[in-house]
Amino acid sequence: MKILIVEDEEVAARGLERLLRELLGKKISSLHVEKSLLGSRCFLQENPIDLLFLDLNLDGDFGFDLLKESSAASFITIITSGNTAEAILAFEYGVLDFVPKPISRERLEKALKKYFSNSGQNQTKYIGIKEDHHLKLIPTKEILYIEADDKKVKLFQKNGKIVSHYKSLELLSKILPGNFKRIHRSYIVNQRYINQILVSPGGSYQVELVTGIKLKMGRNYYKDLKATLYAKVS
């Protein structure tokens, strides 16, 4: 597990590093600390990571710039901040959790458990993508469904556009809002655009969207999705 801490307060950075090493032990393959946005950007250009711990206020720099960029990246972000209002806003850009300062062992452990779980109930409003070296934020409400594409995914939008994103389906499932449902190892669907579930005589399943698109559905996901849709109607 490769971790980057972006924190300009040396005492806070050392404390977070110590707690992470105590809680994760040998799961950590590398752990690096950067004090500035510039240093962080340079490091991320050369080094892949799995998890970013980001302080939103870095000696005058505003961490939201890096946060928006990380929304298009392949790693997961956890915010560390003493400013609750800023942290709440950060959830719109796909952060996994907010750990308030001063960081306690118990609260950090809770955030790490969330990282290792597969259930996401976040308030993510945007997913970032890179187009021609520029960052573009796609509103999650405009996404019909998401399809696995090797280590990346494809986002299928209401307007018919298809774009690539660098987080895997598994990582996205941790940060997407609750209305996004896993229906297959290759698909996550925005529940708001589901028209019906189709069951063939042979026992295979499909999800039909309001656009008429039909997606294969895994048998293991059928009961949960059916119960969710029924509860929505009733």
Coordinates of N, CA and C in Angstrom, one line a residue:
M1 N 0.8 -1.2 0.0 CA 0.0 0.0 0.0 C 0.9 1.2 0.0
K2 N 0.7 2.1 -1.0 CA 1.5 3.3 -1.1 C 0.7 4.5 -0.7
I3 N 1.3 5.3 0.3 CA 0.6 6.4 0.9 C 1.3 7.7 0.7
L4 N 0.6 8.8 0.5 CA 1.2 10.1 0.4 C 0.5 11.0 1.5
I5 N 1.2 11.6 2.3 CA 0.7 12.6 3.3 C 1.1 14.0 2.8
V6 N 0.1 14.9 2.6 CA 0.4 16.3 2.3 C 0.0 17.1 3.5
E7 N 1.0 17.6 4.2 CA 0.8 18.3 5.5 C 2.0 19.2 5.7
D8 N 1.7 20.5 5.9 CA 2.8 21.4 6.1 C 3.3 21.6 7.6
E9 N 2.5 21.0 8.5 CA 2.9 21.1 9.9 C 3.7 19.8 10.3
E10 N 4.9 20.0 10.6 CA 5.8 18.8 10.8 C 5.3 17.9 11.9
V11 N 4.9 18.5 13.0 CA 4.4 17.7 14.2 C 3.2 16.9 13.7
A12 N 2.2 17.5 13.0 CA 1.0 16.8 12.6 C 1.4 15.7 11.6
A13 N 2.3 16.0 10.7 CA 2.7 15.0 9.7 C 3.4 13.8 10.4
R14 N 4.3 14.0 11.3 CA 4.9 12.9 12.1 C 3.9 12.1 12.9
G15 N 3.0 12.8 13.5 CA 2.0 12.1 14.3 C 1.1 11.2 13.4
L16 N 0.7 11.7 12.2 CA -0.1 10.9 11.3 C 0.7 9.7 10.8
E17 N 1.9 9.9 10.4 CA 2.8 8.8 9.9 C 2.9 7.7 11.0
R18 N 3.1 8.1 12.2 CA 3.3 7.2 13.3 C 2.0 6.3 13.5
L19 N 0.9 7.0 13.5 CA -0.4 6.3 13.7 C -0.6 5.3 12.5
L20 N -0.3 5.7 11.3 CA -0.5 4.9 10.1 C 0.3 3.6 10.2
R21 N 1.6 3.8 10.6 CA 2.5 2.7 10.7 C 2.0 1.7 11.8
E22 N 1.5 2.3 12.9 CA 1.0 1.4 14.0 C -0.2 0.6 13.5
L23 N -1.1 1.3 12.8 CA -2.4 0.6 12.4 C -2.3 -0.3 11.2
L24 N -1.4 0.1 10.2 CA -1.3 -0.7 9.0 C -0.1 -1.7 8.9
G25 N 1.0 -1.3 9.7 CA 2.1 -2.2 9.7 C 2.7 -2.6 8.4
K26 N 2.8 -3.9 8.1 CA 3.4 -4.3 6.9 C 2.6 -4.1 5.6
K27 N 1.3 -3.7 5.8 CA 0.5 -3.3 4.6 C 1.1 -2.1 3.9
I28 N 1.9 -1.3 4.6 CA 2.5 -0.1 3.9 C 3.7 -0.6 3.2
S29 N 3.8 -0.3 1.9 CA 5.0 -0.6 1.1 C 5.8 0.7 0.9
S30 N 5.1 1.9 1.0 CA 5.8 3.1 0.9 C 5.0 4.2 1.6
L31 N 5.6 5.2 2.3 CA 4.9 6.3 2.9 C 5.8 7.5 2.7
H32 N 5.2 8.5 2.0 CA 6.0 9.7 1.7 C 5.2 11.0 2.2
V33 N 5.9 12.0 2.7 CA 5.3 13.2 3.2 C 5.8 14.4 2.3
E34 N 4.8 15.2 1.9 CA 5.1 16.5 1.2 C 4.5 17.6 1.9
K35 N 5.2 18.8 1.9 CA 4.7 20.0 2.7 C 4.0 21.0 1.8
S36 N 4.0 20.9 0.5 CA 3.5 21.9 -0.4 C 2.7 21.3 -1.5
L37 N 1.8 22.1 -2.2 CA 1.1 21.6 -3.3 C 2.0 21.3 -4.5
L38 N 3.0 22.2 -4.7 CA 3.9 22.0 -5.8 C 4.7 20.7 -5.6
G39 N 5.2 20.5 -4.4 CA 6.0 19.2 -4.2 C 5.1 18.0 -4.3
S40 N 3.8 18.1 -3.9 CA 2.9 17.0 -4.1 C 2.6 16.7 -5.5
R41 N 2.4 17.7 -6.3 CA 2.1 17.5 -7.7 C 3.3 16.9 -8.4
C42 N 4.5 17.3 -8.1 CA 5.7 16.7 -8.7 C 5.8 15.3 -8.3
F43 N 5.6 15.0 -7.0 CA 5.7 13.6 -6.5 C 4.7 12.7 -7.2
L44 N 3.4 13.2 -7.4 CA 2.4 12.4 -7.9 C 2.6 12.1 -9.4
Q45 N 3.3 13.0 -10.1 CA 3.6 12.8 -11.5 C 4.5 11.6 -11.7
E46 N 5.4 11.4 -10.7 CA 6.4 10.3 -10.9 C 6.1 9.1 -10.1
N47 N 5.2 9.1 -9.1 CA 5.0 8.0 -8.2 C 3.5 7.7 -8.1
P48 N 3.1 6.4 -8.4 CA 1.7 6.0 -8.2 C 1.5 5.8 -6.7
I49 N 0.3 6.1 -6.2 CA -0.1 5.9 -4.8 C -1.4 5.2 -4.8
D50 N -1.8 4.7 -3.6 CA -3.1 4.2 -3.3 C -4.0 5.1 -2.5
L51 N -3.4 5.8 -1.6 CA -4.1 6.6 -0.6 C -3.4 7.9 -0.4
L52 N -4.2 9.0 -0.4 CA -3.7 10.4 -0.2 C -4.4 10.9 1.1
F53 N -3.5 11.4 2.0 CA -4.0 12.2 3.2 C -3.7 13.6 2.9
L54 N -4.7 14.4 2.8 CA -4.6 15.8 2.3 C -5.1 16.8 3.3
D55 N -4.2 17.7 3.8 CA -4.6 18.9 4.6 C -5.0 20.0 3.6
L56 N -6.2 20.6 3.8 CA -6.7 21.5 2.8 C -6.0 22.9 2.9
N57 N -5.3 23.2 4.0 CA -4.7 24.5 4.2 C -3.2 24.3 4.4
L58 N -2.4 24.7 3.3 CA -1.0 24.4 3.3 C -0.2 25.7 3.3
D59 N 0.1 26.3 4.4 CA 0.9 27.5 4.4 C 0.5 28.5 3.4
G60 N -0.8 28.7 3.4 CA -1.3 29.7 2.4 C -1.9 29.2 1.1
D61 N -1.4 27.9 0.8 CA -2.0 27.3 -0.4 C -3.3 26.7 -0.1
F62 N -4.2 26.6 -1.1 CA -5.5 26.0 -0.9 C -5.5 24.6 -1.5
G63 N -5.7 23.6 -0.6 CA -5.6 22.2 -1.0 C -6.7 21.8 -1.9
F64 N -7.8 22.6 -2.1 CA -8.9 22.2 -3.0 C -8.4 22.1 -4.4
D65 N -7.4 22.8 -4.8 CA -6.9 22.7 -6.2 C -6.3 21.2 -6.4
L66 N -5.6 20.7 -5.4 CA -5.1 19.4 -5.5 C -6.2 18.4 -5.4
L67 N -7.2 18.7 -4.5 CA -8.3 17.8 -4.3 C -9.1 17.6 -5.6
K68 N -9.3 18.7 -6.3 CA -10.1 18.6 -7.6 C -9.3 17.7 -8.6
E69 N -7.9 17.9 -8.6 CA -7.1 17.1 -9.5 C -7.1 15.6 -9.1
S70 N -7.1 15.4 -7.8 CA -7.1 14.0 -7.4 C -8.5 13.3 -7.7
S71 N -9.5 14.1 -7.9 CA -10.8 13.4 -8.3 C -10.7 12.7 -9.6
A72 N -9.7 13.1 -10.4 CA -9.5 12.4 -11.7 C -8.5 11.3 -11.6
A73 N -7.9 11.2 -10.5 CA -6.7 10.2 -10.4 C -7.2 8.8 -9.9
S74 N -6.2 7.9 -9.9 CA -6.6 6.5 -9.6 C -6.6 6.2 -8.1
F75 N -6.2 7.1 -7.3 CA -6.1 6.9 -5.8 C -7.3 7.4 -5.1
I76 N -7.4 7.1 -3.8 CA -8.5 7.5 -2.9 C -7.9 8.6 -2.0
T77 N -8.7 9.6 -1.7 CA -8.3 10.7 -0.8 C -9.1 10.8 0.5
I78 N -8.3 11.0 1.6 CA -8.9 11.3 2.9 C -8.4 12.7 3.3
I79 N -9.4 13.5 3.7 CA -9.1 14.9 4.2 C -8.7 14.9 5.6
T80 N -7.6 15.7 6.0 CA -7.3 16.0 7.4 C -7.4 17.5 7.5
S81 N -8.2 18.0 8.4 CA -8.4 19.4 8.5 C -9.0 19.8 9.9
G82 N -8.7 21.0 10.3 CA -9.3 21.6 11.5 C -10.5 22.4 11.1
N83 N -10.8 22.5 9.8 CA -12.0 23.3 9.4 C -13.1 22.4 8.9
T84 N -14.1 22.2 9.7 CA -15.2 21.3 9.3 C -15.9 21.8 8.1
A85 N -16.2 23.1 8.0 CA -17.0 23.6 6.8 C -16.3 23.2 5.5
E86 N -14.9 23.4 5.4 CA -14.2 23.1 4.2 C -14.2 21.6 4.0
A87 N -14.1 20.8 5.0 CA -14.1 19.3 4.9 C -15.4 18.8 4.3
I88 N -16.5 19.4 4.7 CA -17.9 19.0 4.3 C -18.0 19.3 2.8
L89 N -17.5 20.4 2.3 CA -17.5 20.8 0.9 C -16.6 19.8 0.1
A90 N -15.6 19.3 0.7 CA -14.7 18.4 0.0 C -15.3 17.1 -0.4
F91 N -16.4 16.7 0.3 CA -17.0 15.4 0.0 C -17.7 15.5 -1.4
E92 N -17.9 16.7 -1.9 CA -18.5 16.8 -3.2 C -17.6 16.4 -4.3
Y93 N -16.3 16.3 -4.0 CA -15.3 16.0 -5.0 C -14.7 14.6 -4.8
G94 N -15.5 13.7 -4.1 CA -15.2 12.3 -4.0 C -14.1 11.9 -3.0
V95 N -14.0 12.6 -1.9 CA -13.1 12.2 -0.8 C -13.8 11.0 -0.1
L96 N -13.0 10.1 0.5 CA -13.6 9.0 1.2 C -14.1 9.4 2.6
D97 N -13.3 10.2 3.3 CA -13.6 10.5 4.6 C -12.9 11.8 5.1
F98 N -13.3 12.3 6.2 CA -12.7 13.5 6.8 C -12.3 13.2 8.2
V99 N -11.0 13.3 8.5 CA -10.5 13.1 9.8 C -10.1 14.4 10.4
P100 N -10.9 14.9 11.4 CA -10.6 16.2 12.0 C -9.3 16.2 12.8
K101 N -8.7 17.4 12.8 CA -7.5 17.6 13.7 C -7.9 18.1 15.1
P102 N -7.2 17.8 16.1 CA -6.0 16.8 16.1 C -6.5 15.4 15.9
I103 N -5.7 14.6 15.1 CA -6.1 13.3 14.7 C -6.0 12.3 15.8
S104 N -7.0 11.6 16.1 CA -7.0 10.5 17.1 C -6.8 9.2 16.4
R105 N -6.3 8.3 17.2 CA -6.1 6.9 16.7 C -7.4 6.3 16.3
E106 N -8.5 6.5 17.2 CA -9.8 5.9 16.9 C -10.4 6.4 15.6
R107 N -10.3 7.7 15.4 CA -11.0 8.3 14.2 C -10.2 7.9 13.0
L108 N -8.9 7.8 13.0 CA -8.1 7.4 11.9 C -8.4 5.9 11.5
E109 N -8.5 5.1 12.6 CA -8.8 3.7 12.4 C -10.2 3.5 11.7
K110 N -11.1 4.3 12.0 CA -12.4 4.3 11.4 C -12.4 4.6 9.9
A111 N -11.5 5.6 9.6 CA -11.4 6.0 8.2 C -10.7 4.9 7.4
L112 N -9.7 4.2 8.0 CA -9.0 3.1 7.3 C -9.9 1.9 7.1
K113 N -10.8 1.7 8.0 CA -11.8 0.6 7.9 C -12.7 0.9 6.7
K114 N -13.1 2.2 6.6 CA -13.9 2.6 5.4 C -13.2 2.4 4.1
Y115 N -11.9 2.6 4.1 CA -11.1 2.4 2.9 C -11.1 1.0 2.5
F116 N -11.0 0.1 3.5 CA -10.9 -1.4 3.1 C -12.2 -2.0 2.9
S117 N -13.3 -1.3 3.2 CA -14.6 -1.8 2.9 C -15.0 -1.5 1.5
N118 N -16.2 -2.1 1.0 CA -16.6 -1.8 -0.3 C -17.9 -1.0 -0.5
S119 N -18.4 -0.6 0.7 CA -19.7 0.1 0.6 C -19.5 1.6 0.7
G120 N -20.0 2.3 -0.3 CA -19.9 3.8 -0.3 C -21.2 4.4 -0.2
Q121 N -21.3 5.4 0.7 CA -22.5 6.2 0.9 C -22.2 7.7 1.0
N122 N -21.3 8.1 0.1 CA -20.8 9.5 0.2 C -21.7 10.4 -0.6
Q123 N -21.3 11.7 -0.5 CA -22.1 12.8 -1.1 C -21.4 13.3 -2.4
T124 N -20.6 12.4 -3.0 CA -19.8 12.9 -4.2 C -20.7 13.5 -5.3
K125 N -20.4 14.7 -5.7 CA -21.2 15.4 -6.7 C -20.5 15.4 -8.0
Y126 N -19.2 15.2 -8.0 CA -18.4 15.3 -9.2 C -17.4 14.2 -9.3
I127 N -17.1 13.8 -10.5 CA -16.0 12.9 -10.8 C -15.1 13.6 -11.8
G128 N -13.8 13.6 -11.5 CA -12.9 14.3 -12.4 C -12.4 13.5 -13.5
I129 N -12.2 14.0 -14.7 CA -11.6 13.3 -15.8 C -10.5 14.3 -16.4
K130 N -9.6 13.7 -17.1 CA -8.5 14.5 -17.8 C -8.8 14.5 -19.3
E131 N -9.0 15.6 -19.9 CA -9.2 15.8 -21.3 C -8.2 16.8 -21.9
D132 N -7.3 16.3 -22.8 CA -6.3 17.1 -23.4 C -5.5 17.9 -22.3
H133 N -5.1 17.2 -21.3 CA -4.3 17.8 -20.2 C -5.1 18.8 -19.3
H134 N -6.4 18.8 -19.5 CA -7.2 19.7 -18.7 C -8.2 18.9 -17.8
L135 N -8.5 19.4 -16.6 CA -9.4 18.8 -15.7 C -10.8 19.2 -16.0
K136 N -11.7 18.2 -16.1 CA -13.1 18.4 -16.3 C -13.9 17.7 -15.2
L137 N -14.8 18.3 -14.6 CA -15.6 17.7 -13.5 C -17.0 17.3 -14.1
I138 N -17.3 16.0 -14.0 CA -18.6 15.4 -14.5 C -19.5 15.3 -13.3
P139 N -20.7 15.9 -13.3 CA -21.6 15.8 -12.3 C -22.1 14.3 -12.2
T140 N -22.1 13.7 -11.0 CA -22.5 12.3 -10.9 C -24.0 12.2 -11.3
K141 N -24.8 13.2 -11.1 CA -26.2 13.1 -11.5 C -26.4 12.9 -13.0
E142 N -25.4 13.2 -13.8 CA -25.4 13.1 -15.2 C -24.9 11.8 -15.8
I143 N -24.5 10.9 -14.8 CA -24.0 9.6 -15.2 C -25.0 8.5 -15.2
L144 N -25.2 7.8 -16.3 CA -26.2 6.7 -16.4 C -25.6 5.5 -15.8
Y145 N -24.4 5.1 -16.2 CA -23.8 3.9 -15.7 C -22.3 4.0 -15.9
I146 N -21.6 3.1 -15.2 CA -20.1 3.0 -15.3 C -19.7 1.6 -15.6
E147 N -18.8 1.5 -16.6 CA -18.4 0.1 -17.0 C -16.9 0.0 -16.8
A148 N -16.5 -1.2 -16.3 CA -15.1 -1.5 -16.1 C -14.4 -1.6 -17.4
D149 N -13.2 -1.0 -17.5 CA -12.4 -1.1 -18.7 C -10.9 -1.3 -18.3
D150 N -10.6 -2.6 -18.1 CA -9.3 -3.0 -17.6 C -9.1 -2.3 -16.3
K151 N -8.0 -1.5 -16.1 CA -7.8 -0.9 -14.8 C -8.5 0.5 -14.7
K152 N -9.1 0.9 -15.7 CA -9.9 2.2 -15.8 C -11.4 1.9 -15.8
V153 N -12.2 2.9 -16.0 CA -13.6 2.7 -16.2 C -14.1 3.7 -17.3
K154 N -15.2 3.4 -17.9 CA -15.9 4.3 -18.8 C -17.1 4.9 -18.2
L155 N -17.3 6.2 -18.2 CA -18.5 6.8 -17.7 C -19.4 7.1 -18.9
F156 N -20.6 6.6 -18.8 CA -21.6 6.8 -19.8 C -22.6 7.8 -19.3
Q157 N -22.7 9.0 -20.0 CA -23.5 10.1 -19.6 C -24.8 10.2 -20.3
K158 N -25.7 11.0 -19.7 CA -27.0 11.2 -20.2 C -27.0 11.8 -21.6
N159 N -26.0 12.6 -21.8 CA -25.9 13.3 -23.1 C -25.3 12.4 -24.2
G160 N -25.0 11.2 -23.9 CA -24.5 10.3 -24.9 C -23.0 10.2 -24.9
K161 N -22.3 11.1 -24.2 CA -20.8 11.1 -24.3 C -20.3 10.0 -23.4
I162 N -19.2 9.4 -23.8 CA -18.5 8.4 -23.0 C -17.1 8.9 -22.8
V163 N -16.7 8.9 -21.5 CA -15.3 9.4 -21.1 C -14.7 8.3 -20.2
S164 N -13.3 8.4 -20.2 CA -12.6 7.4 -19.4 C -12.2 8.1 -18.0
H165 N -12.1 7.3 -17.0 CA -11.7 7.8 -15.7 C -10.7 6.7 -15.1
Y166 N -9.8 7.2 -14.3 CA -8.7 6.4 -13.9 C -8.8 5.6 -12.6
K167 N -9.9 5.8 -11.9 CA -10.2 5.0 -10.7 C -10.8 3.7 -11.2
S168 N -10.5 2.6 -10.5 CA -11.2 1.3 -10.8 C -12.6 1.3 -10.3
L169 N -13.4 0.3 -10.8 CA -14.8 0.2 -10.4 C -14.8 0.0 -8.9
E170 N -13.9 -0.8 -8.3 CA -13.9 -1.1 -6.9 C -13.7 0.2 -6.1
L171 N -12.7 1.0 -6.5 CA -12.5 2.3 -5.8 C -13.6 3.3 -5.9
L172 N -14.2 3.4 -7.1 CA -15.4 4.2 -7.3 C -16.5 3.8 -6.4
S173 N -16.7 2.5 -6.2 CA -17.8 2.1 -5.3 C -17.7 2.5 -3.9
K174 N -16.5 2.9 -3.5 CA -16.3 3.4 -2.1 C -16.7 4.9 -1.9
I175 N -16.7 5.6 -3.0 CA -16.9 7.1 -2.9 C -18.2 7.6 -3.6
L176 N -18.9 6.7 -4.4 CA -20.1 7.2 -5.1 C -21.3 7.3 -4.1
P177 N -22.2 8.2 -4.4 CA -23.5 8.3 -3.6 C -24.2 6.9 -3.6
G178 N -25.1 6.8 -2.6 CA -25.9 5.6 -2.4 C -26.8 5.2 -3.6
N179 N -27.1 6.1 -4.5 CA -28.0 5.7 -5.6 C -27.3 5.0 -6.7
F180 N -25.9 4.9 -6.6 CA -25.2 4.1 -7.5 C -25.1 2.7 -7.0
K181 N -25.5 1.7 -7.8 CA -25.6 0.3 -7.4 C -24.8 -0.6 -8.3
R182 N -24.0 -1.5 -7.6 CA -23.3 -2.5 -8.4 C -24.2 -3.6 -8.8
I183 N -24.2 -3.9 -10.1 CA -25.2 -4.9 -10.6 C -24.4 -6.1 -11.3
H184 N -23.1 -5.9 -11.4 CA -22.3 -6.9 -12.1 C -20.8 -6.6 -11.8
R185 N -19.9 -7.5 -12.0 CA -18.5 -7.2 -11.8 C -18.0 -6.2 -12.7
S186 N -18.7 -5.9 -13.8 CA -18.3 -4.9 -14.8 C -19.1 -3.6 -14.8
Y187 N -20.2 -3.6 -14.0 CA -21.1 -2.4 -14.1 C -21.5 -1.8 -12.7
I188 N -21.6 -0.5 -12.6 CA -22.3 0.2 -11.6 C -23.3 1.1 -12.3
V189 N -24.5 1.1 -11.8 CA -25.6 1.8 -12.4 C -26.2 2.9 -11.5
N190 N -26.5 4.0 -12.1 CA -27.2 5.1 -11.3 C -28.7 4.6 -11.2
Q191 N -29.1 4.3 -10.0 CA -30.4 3.7 -9.8 C -31.6 4.6 -10.3
R192 N -31.3 5.9 -10.4 CA -32.4 6.9 -10.8 C -32.7 6.7 -12.3
Y193 N -31.9 6.0 -13.0 CA -32.2 5.8 -14.4 C -32.5 4.3 -14.8
I194 N -32.8 3.5 -13.8 CA -33.2 2.2 -14.0 C -34.7 2.2 -14.3
N195 N -35.1 1.5 -15.4 CA -36.5 1.4 -15.8 C -37.1 0.1 -15.2
Q196 N -36.4 -1.0 -15.4 CA -36.9 -2.3 -14.9 C -35.8 -3.3 -14.9
I197 N -36.1 -4.4 -14.1 CA -35.2 -5.6 -14.2 C -35.8 -6.6 -15.0
L198 N -35.1 -7.2 -15.9 CA -35.6 -8.2 -16.8 C -35.0 -9.6 -16.4
V199 N -35.9 -10.6 -16.3 CA -35.5 -11.9 -15.9 C -35.9 -12.9 -17.1
S200 N -35.0 -13.6 -17.7 CA -35.3 -14.5 -18.8 C -35.7 -15.8 -18.2
P201 N -36.4 -16.6 -19.0 CA -36.8 -18.0 -18.6 C -35.7 -18.8 -18.2
G202 N -34.5 -18.6 -18.7 CA -33.3 -19.4 -18.4 C -32.7 -18.9 -17.1
G203 N -33.2 -17.9 -16.5 CA -32.6 -17.4 -15.2 C -31.5 -16.4 -15.3
S204 N -31.3 -15.8 -16.5 CA -30.4 -14.7 -16.6 C -31.1 -13.4 -16.3
Y205 N -30.3 -12.4 -15.9 CA -30.9 -11.1 -15.5 C -30.2 -10.0 -16.3
Q206 N -31.1 -8.9 -16.5 CA -30.6 -7.7 -17.2 C -31.3 -6.5 -16.5
V207 N -30.6 -5.4 -16.5 CA -31.2 -4.1 -16.0 C -31.4 -3.3 -17.3
E208 N -32.6 -2.8 -17.4 CA -33.0 -1.9 -18.5 C -33.0 -0.5 -18.0
L209 N -32.3 0.4 -18.7 CA -32.3 1.8 -18.3 C -33.5 2.5 -19.0
V210 N -33.7 3.8 -18.5 CA -34.8 4.6 -19.2 C -34.5 4.9 -20.6
T211 N -33.2 4.8 -21.0 CA -32.8 5.1 -22.4 C -33.0 3.9 -23.3
G212 N -33.4 2.7 -22.7 CA -33.5 1.5 -23.4 C -32.3 0.6 -23.4
I213 N -31.2 1.1 -22.9 CA -30.0 0.3 -22.8 C -30.2 -0.9 -21.8
K214 N -29.7 -2.0 -22.2 CA -29.8 -3.2 -21.3 C -28.4 -3.7 -20.9
L215 N -28.2 -3.9 -19.6 CA -27.0 -4.3 -19.1 C -27.1 -5.6 -18.4
K216 N -26.1 -6.5 -18.5 CA -26.1 -7.7 -17.9 C -26.0 -7.5 -16.4
M217 N -26.8 -8.4 -15.6 CA -26.8 -8.3 -14.2 C -26.4 -9.6 -13.6
G218 N -25.5 -9.5 -12.5 CA -25.1 -10.7 -11.8 C -26.2 -11.3 -10.9
R219 N -26.3 -12.6 -10.8 CA -27.4 -13.2 -10.0 C -27.3 -12.7 -8.6
N220 N -26.0 -12.5 -8.1 CA -25.8 -12.2 -6.7 C -26.4 -10.8 -6.3
Y221 N -26.6 -10.0 -7.3 CA -27.0 -8.6 -7.1 C -28.5 -8.4 -7.2
Y222 N -29.2 -9.5 -7.7 CA -30.6 -9.3 -8.0 C -31.5 -9.0 -6.8
K223 N -31.4 -9.8 -5.8 CA -32.3 -9.6 -4.6 C -32.1 -8.2 -4.0
D224 N -30.9 -7.7 -3.8 CA -30.7 -6.4 -3.2 C -31.2 -5.3 -4.1
L225 N -31.0 -5.4 -5.4 CA -31.5 -4.3 -6.3 C -33.0 -4.3 -6.3
K226 N -33.6 -5.5 -6.4 CA -35.0 -5.6 -6.5 C -35.7 -5.0 -5.2
A227 N -35.1 -5.3 -4.0 CA -35.6 -4.8 -2.8 C -35.5 -3.2 -2.8
T228 N -34.4 -2.7 -3.3 CA -34.2 -1.3 -3.3 C -35.2 -0.6 -4.2
L229 N -35.4 -1.2 -5.4 CA -36.3 -0.6 -6.3 C -37.8 -0.6 -5.8
Y230 N -38.1 -1.8 -5.2 CA -39.4 -1.9 -4.6 C -39.7 -0.9 -3.5
A231 N -38.7 -0.7 -2.7 CA -38.8 0.3 -1.6 C -39.0 1.7 -2.1
K232 N -38.3 1.9 -3.2 CA -38.4 3.3 -3.9 C -39.8 3.5 -4.4
V233 N -40.4 2.5 -5.0 CA -41.7 2.6 -5.5 C -42.8 2.8 -4.4
S234 N -42.6 1.9 -3.4 CA -43.6 1.9 -2.3 C -43.4 3.1 -1.4

